[in-house]
Amino acid sequence: NAGVTQTPKFRILKIGQSMTLQCTQDMNHNYMYWYRQDPGMGLKLIYYSVGAGITDKGEVPNGYNVSRSTTEDFPLRLELAAPSQTSVYFCASSYSSGEVLYEQYFGPGTRLTVT
Amino acid sequence: GNSVTQMEGPVTLSEEAFLTINCTYTATGYPSLFWYVQYPGEGLQLLLKATKADDKGSNKGFEATYRKETTSFHLEKGSVQVSDSAVYFCALSPDRAGANNLFFGTGTRLTVIP
């Protein structure tokens, strides 16, 4: 298993440009997540999905969009990039069933700079 | 609300030294608690977890005990190695079933020197 993969690893955007961060998992996990990590800060949840076709906002969703058309993929879209979106973005996935809690598996991250 | 306060870093230790990284939390309900580790250039990996009061999580020589009375989940290791150099994150999930949200501390960078 490759686990959680993210592309690209690095990207520099100009203000106002758009891009999609890709995330794929091959563990058949139902839950997927997007986090951002600002320098010196913990991770904050942007969006999450409990299954294909279902998404919901996290703590910091403004400026982002997501979709979940398949179990494996959970892309994150930035429509009008702003300097405040300079961050490291992590995708994660987990399996959850009723009261059973399973760990989240993280991808290696995408470092995004908006100038 | 839910939040995690973690010991400021960075922390530099000599090999075989004792490690403590402090973590305290604020939560509604009965959270589960986690320590994640991030090695250079990699994503976060779960190091250990505890899902109820007085549980002790342990892995790779690291331990942490869920203390409800002091709302703490301090990470300890008796003898650190150079390979333990990484960033350590304390986190909580407010929902016992909840893989649907984790609240993270700011992370503590540990450097172990030979």
Short mmCIF file of C-alpha atoms in Angstrom, two decimals:
data_model
loop_
_atom_site.label_atom_id
_atom_site.label_comp_id
_atom_site.label_asym_id
_atom_site.label_seq_id
_atom_site.Cartn_x
_atom_site.Cartn_y
_atom_site.Cartn_z
CA ASN A 1 0.00 0.00 0.00
CA ALA A 2 1.20 3.50 -0.81
CA GLY A 3 -0.96 4.94 1.99
CA VAL A 4 -1.86 8.61 1.54
CA THR A 5 -0.18 10.36 -1.38
CA GLN A 6 -0.22 14.08 -2.13
CA THR A 7 0.82 16.09 -5.15
CA PRO A 8 2.56 18.41 -5.71
CA LYS A 9 5.19 18.50 -2.96
CA PHE A 10 5.92 22.20 -3.48
CA ARG A 11 4.18 25.01 -5.33
CA ILE A 12 4.55 28.75 -5.67
CA LEU A 13 1.44 30.68 -6.73
CA LYS A 14 0.85 34.29 -7.58
CA ILE A 15 -1.97 36.16 -5.85
CA GLY A 16 -5.27 35.45 -7.56
CA GLN A 17 -4.17 32.22 -9.24
CA SER A 18 -6.00 28.98 -8.63
CA MET A 19 -4.81 25.44 -8.12
CA THR A 20 -5.88 22.01 -6.93
CA LEU A 21 -3.99 19.99 -4.38
CA GLN A 22 -4.40 16.30 -5.02
CA CYS A 23 -4.83 13.61 -2.36
CA THR A 24 -5.30 9.88 -2.88
CA GLN A 25 -5.48 7.00 -0.43
CA ASP A 26 -5.45 3.28 -1.21
CA MET A 27 -6.59 1.95 2.16
CA ASN A 28 -10.33 2.07 1.44
CA HIS A 29 -10.81 4.54 4.28
CA ASN A 30 -14.21 6.23 4.48
CA TYR A 31 -13.00 9.43 6.19
CA MET A 32 -10.65 11.92 4.57
CA TYR A 33 -9.40 15.29 5.81
CA TRP A 34 -7.49 18.40 4.77
CA TYR A 35 -5.40 20.29 7.33
CA ARG A 36 -3.15 23.31 7.09
CA GLN A 37 -0.11 23.93 9.24
CA ASP A 38 1.11 27.49 9.57
CA PRO A 39 4.63 28.17 10.87
CA GLY A 40 4.88 27.57 14.61
CA MET A 41 1.26 26.47 14.81
CA GLY A 42 -0.59 23.21 15.09
CA LEU A 43 -2.63 21.72 12.30
CA LYS A 44 -6.08 23.16 11.66
CA LEU A 45 -8.85 21.28 9.90
CA ILE A 46 -10.04 22.83 6.62
CA TYR A 47 -12.58 20.30 5.32
CA TYR A 48 -13.38 16.69 5.87
CA SER A 49 -15.43 13.97 4.22
CA VAL A 50 -17.15 10.95 5.76
CA GLY A 51 -17.61 9.19 2.44
CA ALA A 52 -17.96 9.67 -1.30
CA GLY A 53 -20.34 12.52 -2.08
CA ILE A 54 -20.30 13.93 1.46
CA THR A 55 -18.14 16.81 2.64
CA ASP A 56 -18.25 19.22 5.56
CA LYS A 57 -16.44 22.31 6.79
CA GLY A 58 -13.78 22.22 9.44
CA GLU A 59 -12.32 25.03 11.49
CA VAL A 60 -10.83 27.16 8.65
CA PRO A 61 -12.75 26.50 5.37
CA ASN A 62 -12.81 30.02 3.88
CA GLY A 63 -11.04 30.29 0.54
CA TYR A 64 -11.13 26.55 -0.19
CA ASN A 65 -13.41 24.04 -1.85
CA VAL A 66 -13.41 20.25 -1.86
CA SER A 67 -15.17 17.40 -3.59
CA ARG A 68 -15.29 13.65 -2.97
CA SER A 69 -16.46 11.80 -6.05
CA THR A 70 -14.65 8.56 -5.16
CA THR A 71 -13.54 6.85 -1.97
CA GLU A 72 -9.89 7.22 -2.97
CA ASP A 73 -9.62 10.90 -3.96
CA PHE A 74 -10.19 14.11 -2.04
CA PRO A 75 -8.85 17.16 -3.94
CA LEU A 76 -8.60 20.60 -2.33
CA ARG A 77 -9.22 23.61 -4.56
CA LEU A 78 -7.93 27.15 -4.03
CA GLU A 79 -9.83 29.50 -6.34
CA LEU A 80 -8.21 32.90 -5.69
CA ALA A 81 -4.92 32.39 -3.90
CA ALA A 82 -4.04 34.89 -1.17
CA PRO A 83 -0.81 35.32 0.84
CA SER A 84 -2.71 34.15 3.94
CA GLN A 85 -2.95 30.72 2.31
CA THR A 86 0.80 30.26 2.43
CA SER A 87 1.09 27.11 4.50
CA VAL A 88 1.85 23.41 4.51
CA TYR A 89 -1.20 21.33 3.61
CA PHE A 90 -1.70 17.81 4.89
CA CYS A 91 -4.23 15.29 3.70
CA ALA A 92 -5.24 12.44 6.01
CA SER A 93 -7.57 9.48 5.99
CA SER A 94 -9.06 7.11 8.54
CA TYR A 95 -11.60 4.37 8.96
CA SER A 96 -14.42 4.97 11.37
CA SER A 97 -17.28 2.66 12.18
CA GLY A 98 -19.81 3.48 14.88
CA GLU A 99 -18.08 3.89 18.22
CA VAL A 100 -14.77 2.46 17.03
CA LEU A 101 -12.00 5.02 16.66
CA TYR A 102 -9.14 4.37 14.27
CA GLU A 103 -6.06 6.48 13.72
CA GLN A 104 -5.66 9.05 10.99
CA TYR A 105 -2.96 8.38 8.39
CA PHE A 106 -1.26 11.46 6.98
CA GLY A 107 0.31 12.24 3.64
CA PRO A 108 3.75 13.91 3.40
CA GLY A 109 2.32 17.38 2.82
CA THR A 110 2.31 20.08 0.13
CA ARG A 111 4.24 23.27 0.83
CA LEU A 112 2.43 26.20 -0.82
CA THR A 113 3.73 29.74 -1.09
CA VAL A 114 1.53 32.57 -2.39
CA THR A 115 3.35 35.75 -3.40
CA GLY B 1 -14.14 24.75 23.55
CA ASN B 2 -11.45 22.28 22.60
CA SER B 3 -7.77 23.15 22.66
CA VAL B 4 -4.34 21.70 23.34
CA THR B 5 -1.44 23.53 24.94
CA GLN B 6 1.94 22.05 24.37
CA MET B 7 5.38 22.71 25.77
CA GLU B 8 7.32 25.28 23.77
CA GLY B 9 10.36 24.05 21.93
CA PRO B 10 12.82 23.45 20.64
CA VAL B 11 14.18 20.84 23.00
CA THR B 12 17.77 19.63 22.67
CA LEU B 13 18.93 16.57 24.61
CA SER B 14 21.96 14.35 24.68
CA GLU B 15 21.54 10.71 23.74
CA GLU B 16 20.23 8.57 26.62
CA ALA B 17 18.75 11.57 28.43
CA PHE B 18 15.22 11.49 29.89
CA LEU B 19 12.53 13.23 27.87
CA THR B 20 9.35 14.94 29.01
CA ILE B 21 7.14 16.99 26.71
CA ASN B 22 4.22 18.57 28.53
CA CYS B 23 0.71 18.64 27.11
CA THR B 24 -2.47 19.93 28.71
CA TYR B 25 -5.90 20.14 27.17
CA THR B 26 -9.31 21.74 27.40
CA ALA B 27 -12.22 19.75 26.09
CA THR B 28 -15.95 19.30 26.26
CA GLY B 29 -17.09 15.80 27.02
CA TYR B 30 -14.69 12.88 27.16
CA PRO B 31 -11.93 13.30 24.60
CA SER B 32 -9.44 10.81 23.26
CA LEU B 33 -5.80 11.93 23.40
CA PHE B 34 -2.95 11.33 20.98
CA TRP B 35 0.71 11.95 20.38
CA TYR B 36 1.78 12.22 16.75
CA VAL B 37 5.37 12.39 15.50
CA GLN B 38 6.62 14.05 12.32
CA TYR B 39 10.05 13.00 11.06
CA PRO B 40 11.85 15.35 8.66
CA GLY B 41 10.20 15.44 5.24
CA GLU B 42 7.39 13.09 6.23
CA GLY B 43 3.76 13.30 7.26
CA LEU B 44 2.52 12.84 10.80
CA GLN B 45 2.44 9.34 12.27
CA LEU B 46 0.48 8.21 15.29
CA LEU B 47 2.89 7.49 18.14
CA LEU B 48 0.44 6.53 20.88
CA LYS B 49 -3.06 7.18 22.11
CA ALA B 50 -5.35 6.89 25.15
CA THR B 51 -9.11 6.90 25.00
CA LYS B 52 -10.14 7.22 28.66
CA ALA B 53 -8.93 8.51 31.99
CA ASP B 54 -5.93 6.67 33.53
CA ASP B 55 -5.19 4.84 30.27
CA LYS B 56 -1.51 4.69 29.43
CA GLY B 57 -0.49 4.76 25.79
CA SER B 58 2.93 3.39 24.90
CA ASN B 59 5.00 2.74 21.79
CA LYS B 60 8.71 2.61 20.88
CA GLY B 61 9.70 3.35 24.50
CA PHE B 62 7.46 6.43 24.70
CA GLU B 63 4.64 6.62 27.25
CA ALA B 64 1.86 9.02 28.15
CA THR B 65 -0.88 8.71 30.77
CA TYR B 66 -4.33 10.30 30.39
CA ARG B 67 -4.79 12.35 33.58
CA LYS B 68 -8.31 13.71 33.81
CA GLU B 69 -7.74 15.42 37.16
CA THR B 70 -4.91 17.55 35.76
CA THR B 71 -6.17 17.53 32.13
CA SER B 72 -2.74 16.42 31.00
CA PHE B 73 -1.13 13.88 28.67
CA HIS B 74 2.61 14.37 29.05
CA LEU B 75 4.94 12.40 26.77
CA GLU B 76 7.94 10.66 28.38
CA LYS B 77 10.82 8.47 27.30
CA GLY B 78 13.49 7.16 29.62
CA SER B 79 16.43 7.19 27.20
CA VAL B 80 16.23 9.09 23.92
CA GLN B 81 18.15 8.19 20.77
CA VAL B 82 19.35 10.30 17.87
CA SER B 83 16.63 8.65 15.75
CA ASP B 84 13.97 10.21 18.01
CA SER B 85 14.77 13.66 16.61
CA ALA B 86 11.46 14.87 15.20
CA VAL B 87 8.52 17.19 15.88
CA TYR B 88 5.99 15.85 18.38
CA PHE B 89 2.34 16.92 18.37
CA CYS B 90 -0.20 16.42 21.12
CA ALA B 91 -3.79 16.20 19.89
CA LEU B 92 -7.29 15.49 21.09
CA SER B 93 -10.44 14.21 19.51
CA PRO B 94 -13.51 15.49 21.35
CA ASP B 95 -15.69 12.72 20.02
CA ARG B 96 -14.87 9.18 21.19
CA ALA B 97 -16.09 7.81 17.89
CA GLY B 98 -14.69 10.72 16.10
CA ALA B 99 -12.27 10.43 13.48
CA ASN B 100 -13.90 13.54 12.18
CA ASN B 101 -11.78 16.12 13.94
CA LEU B 102 -8.47 16.42 15.72
CA PHE B 103 -7.29 19.48 17.65
CA PHE B 104 -3.51 19.82 17.64
CA GLY B 105 -0.97 21.56 19.81
CA THR B 106 1.70 23.68 18.15
CA GLY B 107 4.29 20.91 18.12
CA THR B 108 7.60 20.50 19.96
CA ARG B 109 10.80 20.01 18.00
CA LEU B 110 13.17 17.54 19.65
CA THR B 111 16.82 17.29 18.64
CA VAL B 112 18.93 14.53 20.17
CA ILE B 113 22.68 14.94 19.89
CA PRO B 114 25.15 12.05 20.11
#
